Amino acid sequence: MASLTSFTDEARIALDTLSGRASGLFAPSLRVGVTGLSRAGKTVFISAFVHNLVHGGRLPLFEAQKSGRIARAFLEEQPDDAVPRFQYEDHIDALVKARGWPESTRAISELRLTIEYESASGWGRMFSRGRLSVDIVDYPGEWLLDLPLLGKSYAEFSREAFELTELPVRAELSDAWRRLSATVDPGADADEMLARGLAESFTAYLRTCKLDERALSTLPPGRFLMPGDLDGSPALTFAPLPGLGDKRARSGSLHAMMERRYEAYKTYVVKPFFREHIARLDRQIVLIDAMQALNAGPGAMADLERALTEILACFRPGRGSFLTDWFSRRIDRILVAATKADHLHHESHDRLQAIVRRLADRAVKRANFSGATVDVLAMAAIRATCEGSVKHGRDTLPVIIGTPLKGERIGDETFDGETETAIFPGDLPAKVDMVFEQSDGKTQEEALRIVRFRPPKLERTAEGVTLSLPHIRLDRALQFLIGDHLA
């Protein structure tokens, strides 16, 4: 993949890093990026991350907490005043008081959590201040998938976009946009209304791909789905054009207009995002909704692997020397986590993790990725279900018990959002390859019963203290991401 940065960009990154390292001598900090594709649970993960540390949650695999070395954890003002604050308090209110899931990530936000701790070694207690500020950076995975565009020309972007539409899972979804594109002559004079029509049709195709029942993941440009204050700007009013080949765009043509706007998108949207946020990260967690992709079938799983490959290729991985670390941040740990493990019985958790391992290993290989430790995990940052068993004839079936969201359905049954229900979720196949291969016209959807549940009702102690949010393997995620900095 081509370099994502110019010499000027690298110089800016070096200056920012040097400044951060210098201040870190007196106030150590760690920047943790949290991303994932839509509905993977980024907001829930960050809320649970902070809530469990602030409230001393049960985290037996988080060594510093288990050994009692954390004195306290608390929120402080974030270092970047120009970045919106992650609204932790609002999200916790939604989760705990209303038992509703918070709104999804629509833009970048940040939160600083400071941990005061005692070092595990006597030497460390002598020299360490025992204070670490964790800067949590939340951003949409859809924006991350824009970064490969920095190394692609407009012609390459167009060719790849049309190649994707040839896949069986996308052919029908892209039909209207492809038919409109086929009527266009790229060499004709530029036409604003035509450009707008093509951009709107292309965006509609991307939105359809993103629907739950499709669960496709590779959908750049990301701002077409989350435009924010750029909605309607020329930088978002372009689309791929067919049959460009190696032709140079004639000045004043539709081709030239689209190419110019594509380059503007890279210059004014994508590059600043990389330089100001991604290039400054130390650790990264990538959340994926593998359950939704499993339900949508092998085509969605292949697309998820393609997206994960693009994501891993975007990071600046590796370990530098002491000197280079002063001038260039490198992500040295990346965790790929499948969320919503609570939608399955624990007997299937190892199988879900094996599926994610297969996705991550193939993505790492395809991205030619090296230099950072990559781990995988099946988790639920907030556990919305518990487990039980029910008799079905002579069989005893493992079930999950929770309150499905209002309107969720299984067969002919529609849930009211208030009634706790036991559901047999089905089993993931023992052989990982089965979820990537379609056979006999069957899909994984026939084997799984996936519904969305409300957040759990939190218990209170006799003294009226609300207990921390329950989870599945959140402690293991924390240990991997920040545990070594609290040793």
mmCIF file of N, CA and C in Angstrom, residues 399-482:
data_model
loop_
_atom_site.group_PDB
_atom_site.id
_atom_site.type_symbol
_atom_site.label_atom_id
_atom_site.label_comp_id
_atom_site.label_asym_id
_atom_site.label_seq_id
_atom_site.Cartn_x
_atom_site.Cartn_y
_atom_site.Cartn_z
ATOM 1 N N VAL A 399 -29.601 -22.250 27.152
ATOM 2 C CA VAL A 399 -30.299 -21.047 26.694
ATOM 3 C C VAL A 399 -29.652 -19.810 27.291
ATOM 4 N N ILE A 400 -29.939 -18.664 26.673
ATOM 5 C CA ILE A 400 -29.590 -17.371 27.250
ATOM 6 C C ILE A 400 -30.885 -16.685 27.666
ATOM 7 N N ILE A 401 -30.829 -15.924 28.759
ATOM 8 C CA ILE A 401 -32.022 -15.311 29.332
ATOM 9 C C ILE A 401 -31.811 -13.806 29.407
ATOM 10 N N GLY A 402 -32.721 -13.060 28.813
ATOM 11 C CA GLY A 402 -32.627 -11.609 28.828
ATOM 12 C C GLY A 402 -33.936 -10.998 28.387
ATOM 13 N N THR A 403 -33.945 -9.672 28.279
ATOM 14 C CA THR A 403 -35.144 -8.946 27.852
ATOM 15 C C THR A 403 -34.928 -8.429 26.437
ATOM 16 N N PRO A 404 -35.515 -9.074 25.429
ATOM 17 C CA PRO A 404 -35.346 -8.594 24.053
ATOM 18 C C PRO A 404 -35.925 -7.191 23.879
ATOM 19 N N LEU A 405 -35.293 -6.396 23.023
ATOM 20 C CA LEU A 405 -35.804 -5.064 22.720
ATOM 21 C C LEU A 405 -37.205 -5.151 22.122
ATOM 22 N N LYS A 406 -37.991 -4.132 22.369
ATOM 23 C CA LYS A 406 -39.341 -4.085 21.815
ATOM 24 C C LYS A 406 -39.280 -4.141 20.284
ATOM 25 N N GLY A 407 -40.090 -5.037 19.715
ATOM 26 C CA GLY A 407 -40.143 -5.175 18.267
ATOM 27 C C GLY A 407 -39.264 -6.273 17.709
ATOM 28 N N GLU A 408 -38.338 -6.806 18.521
ATOM 29 C CA GLU A 408 -37.523 -7.930 18.059
ATOM 30 C C GLU A 408 -38.406 -9.156 17.843
ATOM 31 N N ARG A 409 -38.026 -9.973 16.872
ATOM 32 C CA ARG A 409 -38.871 -11.113 16.520
ATOM 33 C C ARG A 409 -38.058 -12.395 16.370
ATOM 34 N N ILE A 410 -38.689 -13.495 16.730
ATOM 35 C CA ILE A 410 -38.206 -14.831 16.382
ATOM 36 C C ILE A 410 -39.408 -15.589 15.843
ATOM 37 N N GLY A 411 -39.358 -15.940 14.583
ATOM 38 C CA GLY A 411 -40.512 -16.594 13.961
ATOM 39 C C GLY A 411 -41.725 -15.686 13.996
ATOM 40 N N ASP A 412 -42.817 -16.182 14.570
ATOM 41 C CA ASP A 412 -44.058 -15.405 14.654
ATOM 42 C C ASP A 412 -44.169 -14.619 15.950
ATOM 43 N N GLU A 413 -43.189 -14.754 16.836
ATOM 44 C CA GLU A 413 -43.262 -14.084 18.133
ATOM 45 C C GLU A 413 -42.573 -12.723 18.073
ATOM 46 N N THR A 414 -43.296 -11.687 18.523
ATOM 47 C CA THR A 414 -42.752 -10.333 18.606
ATOM 48 C C THR A 414 -42.652 -9.947 20.069
ATOM 49 N N PHE A 415 -41.502 -9.460 20.498
ATOM 50 C CA PHE A 415 -41.267 -9.176 21.911
ATOM 51 C C PHE A 415 -41.690 -7.751 22.267
ATOM 52 N N ASP A 416 -42.114 -7.578 23.537
ATOM 53 C CA ASP A 416 -42.679 -6.297 23.977
ATOM 54 C C ASP A 416 -41.676 -5.382 24.659
ATOM 55 N N GLY A 417 -40.444 -5.816 24.847
ATOM 56 C CA GLY A 417 -39.432 -4.979 25.474
ATOM 57 C C GLY A 417 -39.469 -4.978 26.985
ATOM 58 N N GLU A 418 -40.364 -5.743 27.590
ATOM 59 C CA GLU A 418 -40.500 -5.779 29.046
ATOM 60 C C GLU A 418 -40.336 -7.187 29.607
ATOM 61 N N THR A 419 -40.641 -8.188 28.817
ATOM 62 C CA THR A 419 -40.689 -9.565 29.296
ATOM 63 C C THR A 419 -39.337 -10.252 29.160
ATOM 64 N N GLU A 420 -38.867 -10.817 30.272
ATOM 65 C CA GLU A 420 -37.637 -11.597 30.230
ATOM 66 C C GLU A 420 -37.926 -12.945 29.581
ATOM 67 N N THR A 421 -37.053 -13.361 28.689
ATOM 68 C CA THR A 421 -37.313 -14.534 27.860
ATOM 69 C C THR A 421 -36.076 -15.419 27.782
ATOM 70 N N ALA A 422 -36.296 -16.728 27.771
ATOM 71 C CA ALA A 422 -35.218 -17.697 27.553
ATOM 72 C C ALA A 422 -35.192 -18.073 26.079
ATOM 73 N N ILE A 423 -34.030 -17.970 25.467
ATOM 74 C CA ILE A 423 -33.892 -18.223 24.027
ATOM 75 C C ILE A 423 -32.757 -19.210 23.797
ATOM 76 N N PHE A 424 -33.017 -20.200 22.970
ATOM 77 C CA PHE A 424 -31.948 -21.097 22.518
ATOM 78 C C PHE A 424 -31.316 -20.467 21.284
ATOM 79 N N PRO A 425 -30.089 -19.931 21.405
ATOM 80 C CA PRO A 425 -29.518 -19.155 20.296
ATOM 81 C C PRO A 425 -28.977 -20.000 19.153
ATOM 82 N N GLY A 426 -28.863 -21.305 19.368
ATOM 83 C CA GLY A 426 -28.240 -22.145 18.354
ATOM 84 C C GLY A 426 -26.742 -22.244 18.584
ATOM 85 N N ASP A 427 -26.092 -23.003 17.752
ATOM 86 C CA ASP A 427 -24.657 -23.247 17.898
ATOM 87 C C ASP A 427 -23.899 -22.775 16.664
ATOM 88 N N LEU A 428 -22.705 -22.271 16.901
ATOM 89 C CA LEU A 428 -21.799 -22.010 15.789
ATOM 90 C C LEU A 428 -21.169 -23.331 15.354
ATOM 91 N N PRO A 429 -20.847 -23.469 14.085
ATOM 92 C CA PRO A 429 -20.265 -24.727 13.611
ATOM 93 C C PRO A 429 -18.893 -24.976 14.218
ATOM 94 N N ALA A 430 -18.584 -26.250 14.446
ATOM 95 C CA ALA A 430 -17.289 -26.610 15.019
ATOM 96 C C ALA A 430 -16.154 -26.302 14.051
ATOM 97 N N LYS A 431 -16.422 -26.403 12.750
ATOM 98 C CA LYS A 431 -15.407 -26.128 11.733
ATOM 99 C C LYS A 431 -15.541 -24.684 11.251
ATOM 100 N N VAL A 432 -14.492 -23.911 11.457
ATOM 101 C CA VAL A 432 -14.518 -22.484 11.126
ATOM 102 C C VAL A 432 -14.814 -22.248 9.652
ATOM 103 N N ASP A 433 -14.279 -23.080 8.776
ATOM 104 C CA ASP A 433 -14.439 -22.863 7.333
ATOM 105 C C ASP A 433 -15.900 -22.836 6.904
ATOM 106 N N MET A 434 -16.774 -23.464 7.681
ATOM 107 C CA MET A 434 -18.176 -23.551 7.282
ATOM 108 C C MET A 434 -18.854 -22.190 7.209
ATOM 109 N N VAL A 435 -18.413 -21.231 8.027
ATOM 110 C CA VAL A 435 -19.068 -19.924 8.024
ATOM 111 C C VAL A 435 -18.604 -19.060 6.855
ATOM 112 N N PHE A 436 -17.545 -19.478 6.171
ATOM 113 C CA PHE A 436 -17.054 -18.732 5.017
ATOM 114 C C PHE A 436 -17.464 -19.380 3.698
ATOM 115 N N GLU A 437 -18.105 -20.542 3.789
ATOM 116 C CA GLU A 437 -18.480 -21.273 2.587
ATOM 117 C C GLU A 437 -19.976 -21.532 2.591
ATOM 118 N N GLN A 438 -20.628 -21.243 1.483
ATOM 119 C CA GLN A 438 -22.055 -21.495 1.355
ATOM 120 C C GLN A 438 -22.250 -22.828 0.638
ATOM 121 N N SER A 439 -23.070 -23.700 1.226
ATOM 122 C CA SER A 439 -23.293 -25.014 0.622
ATOM 123 C C SER A 439 -24.759 -25.387 0.710
ATOM 124 N N ASP A 440 -25.257 -26.035 -0.323
ATOM 125 C CA ASP A 440 -26.632 -26.539 -0.373
ATOM 126 C C ASP A 440 -27.655 -25.440 -0.142
ATOM 127 N N GLY A 441 -27.293 -24.210 -0.497
ATOM 128 C CA GLY A 441 -28.245 -23.111 -0.392
ATOM 129 C C GLY A 441 -28.546 -22.690 1.029
ATOM 130 N N LYS A 442 -27.776 -23.187 2.007
ATOM 131 C CA LYS A 442 -28.051 -22.866 3.403
ATOM 132 C C LYS A 442 -27.090 -21.784 3.877
ATOM 133 N N THR A 443 -27.549 -20.960 4.788
ATOM 134 C CA THR A 443 -26.690 -19.949 5.383
ATOM 135 C C THR A 443 -26.676 -20.150 6.886
ATOM 136 N N GLN A 444 -25.753 -19.439 7.553
ATOM 137 C CA GLN A 444 -25.638 -19.567 8.993
ATOM 138 C C GLN A 444 -26.890 -19.074 9.701
ATOM 139 N N GLU A 445 -27.689 -18.282 9.036
ATOM 140 C CA GLU A 445 -28.889 -17.727 9.657
ATOM 141 C C GLU A 445 -29.823 -18.829 10.131
ATOM 142 N N GLU A 446 -29.820 -19.986 9.450
ATOM 143 C CA GLU A 446 -30.691 -21.074 9.825
ATOM 144 C C GLU A 446 -30.246 -21.716 11.132
ATOM 145 N N ALA A 447 -28.981 -21.529 11.525
ATOM 146 C CA ALA A 447 -28.460 -22.172 12.722
ATOM 147 C C ALA A 447 -28.471 -21.253 13.930
ATOM 148 N N LEU A 448 -28.634 -19.942 13.743
ATOM 149 C CA LEU A 448 -28.571 -18.983 14.832
ATOM 150 C C LEU A 448 -29.889 -18.245 14.995
ATOM 151 N N ARG A 449 -30.199 -17.926 16.245
ATOM 152 C CA ARG A 449 -31.356 -17.077 16.533
ATOM 153 C C ARG A 449 -30.819 -15.861 17.274
ATOM 154 N N ILE A 450 -30.633 -14.784 16.559
ATOM 155 C CA ILE A 450 -30.005 -13.600 17.133
ATOM 156 C C ILE A 450 -31.040 -12.497 17.277
ATOM 157 N N VAL A 451 -31.260 -12.062 18.503
ATOM 158 C CA VAL A 451 -32.110 -10.904 18.764
ATOM 159 C C VAL A 451 -31.310 -9.924 19.613
ATOM 160 N N ARG A 452 -31.730 -8.682 19.621
ATOM 161 C CA ARG A 452 -31.068 -7.663 20.427
ATOM 162 C C ARG A 452 -31.778 -7.552 21.776
ATOM 163 N N PHE A 453 -30.983 -7.441 22.836
ATOM 164 C CA PHE A 453 -31.523 -7.386 24.185
ATOM 165 C C PHE A 453 -31.338 -5.999 24.794
ATOM 166 N N ARG A 454 -32.185 -5.674 25.759
ATOM 167 C CA ARG A 454 -32.000 -4.446 26.534
ATOM 168 C C ARG A 454 -30.822 -4.617 27.480
ATOM 169 N N PRO A 455 -30.191 -3.520 27.894
ATOM 170 C CA PRO A 455 -29.141 -3.627 28.911
ATOM 171 C C PRO A 455 -29.704 -4.236 30.191
ATOM 172 N N PRO A 456 -28.851 -4.839 31.007
ATOM 173 C CA PRO A 456 -29.336 -5.507 32.220
ATOM 174 C C PRO A 456 -29.786 -4.511 33.280
ATOM 175 N N LYS A 457 -30.636 -4.980 34.159
ATOM 176 C CA LYS A 457 -31.027 -4.182 35.321
ATOM 177 C C LYS A 457 -29.958 -4.378 36.383
ATOM 178 N N LEU A 458 -29.309 -3.295 36.784
ATOM 179 C CA LEU A 458 -28.205 -3.416 37.728
ATOM 180 C C LEU A 458 -28.713 -3.659 39.139
ATOM 181 N N GLU A 459 -28.006 -4.533 39.839
ATOM 182 C CA GLU A 459 -28.349 -4.831 41.221
ATOM 183 C C GLU A 459 -27.741 -3.769 42.138
ATOM 184 N N ARG A 460 -28.337 -3.651 43.324
ATOM 185 C CA ARG A 460 -27.815 -2.732 44.333
ATOM 186 C C ARG A 460 -27.480 -3.513 45.599
ATOM 187 N N THR A 461 -26.476 -3.048 46.320
ATOM 188 C CA THR A 461 -26.125 -3.672 47.589
ATOM 189 C C THR A 461 -27.130 -3.254 48.653
ATOM 190 N N ALA A 462 -27.007 -3.842 49.829
ATOM 191 C CA ALA A 462 -27.909 -3.497 50.934
ATOM 192 C C ALA A 462 -27.778 -2.031 51.309
ATOM 193 N N GLU A 463 -26.602 -1.459 51.035
ATOM 194 C CA GLU A 463 -26.385 -0.036 51.348
ATOM 195 C C GLU A 463 -26.881 0.875 50.234
ATOM 196 N N GLY A 464 -27.416 0.302 49.161
ATOM 197 C CA GLY A 464 -27.954 1.107 48.065
ATOM 198 C C GLY A 464 -26.944 1.465 47.003
ATOM 199 N N VAL A 465 -25.748 0.863 47.050
ATOM 200 C CA VAL A 465 -24.717 1.155 46.063
ATOM 201 C C VAL A 465 -24.977 0.332 44.801
ATOM 202 N N THR A 466 -24.973 1.000 43.643
ATOM 203 C CA THR A 466 -25.179 0.299 42.378
ATOM 204 C C THR A 466 -23.907 -0.447 41.991
ATOM 205 N N LEU A 467 -24.052 -1.727 41.690
ATOM 206 C CA LEU A 467 -22.908 -2.534 41.295
ATOM 207 C C LEU A 467 -22.453 -2.159 39.886
ATOM 208 N N SER A 468 -21.228 -2.536 39.542
ATOM 209 C CA SER A 468 -20.685 -2.187 38.230
ATOM 210 C C SER A 468 -21.364 -3.007 37.138
ATOM 211 N N LEU A 469 -21.198 -2.542 35.917
ATOM 212 C CA LEU A 469 -21.827 -3.197 34.772
ATOM 213 C C LEU A 469 -21.221 -4.584 34.544
ATOM 214 N N PRO A 470 -22.061 -5.615 34.404
ATOM 215 C CA PRO A 470 -21.534 -6.959 34.135
ATOM 216 C C PRO A 470 -20.957 -7.044 32.728
ATOM 217 N N HIS A 471 -20.067 -7.988 32.507
ATOM 218 C CA HIS A 471 -19.385 -8.072 31.210
ATOM 219 C C HIS A 471 -18.929 -9.493 30.951
ATOM 220 N N ILE A 472 -18.431 -9.718 29.751
ATOM 221 C CA ILE A 472 -17.750 -10.964 29.401
ATOM 222 C C ILE A 472 -16.392 -10.592 28.811
ATOM 223 N N ARG A 473 -15.342 -10.881 29.547
ATOM 224 C CA ARG A 473 -13.937 -10.701 29.125
ATOM 225 C C ARG A 473 -13.531 -9.248 28.883
ATOM 226 N N LEU A 474 -14.238 -8.298 29.421
ATOM 227 C CA LEU A 474 -13.761 -6.913 29.366
ATOM 228 C C LEU A 474 -12.426 -6.798 30.090
ATOM 229 N N ASP A 475 -12.280 -7.550 31.189
ATOM 230 C CA ASP A 475 -11.034 -7.497 31.956
ATOM 231 C C ASP A 475 -9.840 -7.968 31.129
ATOM 232 N N ARG A 476 -10.055 -8.962 30.293
ATOM 233 C CA ARG A 476 -8.959 -9.431 29.439
ATOM 234 C C ARG A 476 -8.582 -8.366 28.412
ATOM 235 N N ALA A 477 -9.578 -7.659 27.897
ATOM 236 C CA ALA A 477 -9.302 -6.574 26.950
ATOM 237 C C ALA A 477 -8.495 -5.466 27.622
ATOM 238 N N LEU A 478 -8.865 -5.100 28.855
ATOM 239 C CA LEU A 478 -8.147 -4.047 29.573
ATOM 240 C C LEU A 478 -6.702 -4.465 29.854
ATOM 241 N N GLN A 479 -6.517 -5.719 30.226
ATOM 242 C CA GLN A 479 -5.167 -6.199 30.511
ATOM 243 C C GLN A 479 -4.282 -6.102 29.274
ATOM 244 N N PHE A 480 -4.823 -6.475 28.127
ATOM 245 C CA PHE A 480 -4.044 -6.424 26.889
ATOM 246 C C PHE A 480 -3.733 -4.986 26.489
ATOM 247 N N LEU A 481 -4.707 -4.085 26.643
ATOM 248 C CA LEU A 481 -4.556 -2.718 26.141
ATOM 249 C C LEU A 481 -3.721 -1.829 27.053
ATOM 250 N N ILE A 482 -3.882 -1.951 28.369
ATOM 251 C CA ILE A 482 -3.200 -1.012 29.271
ATOM 252 C C ILE A 482 -2.477 -1.686 30.431
#
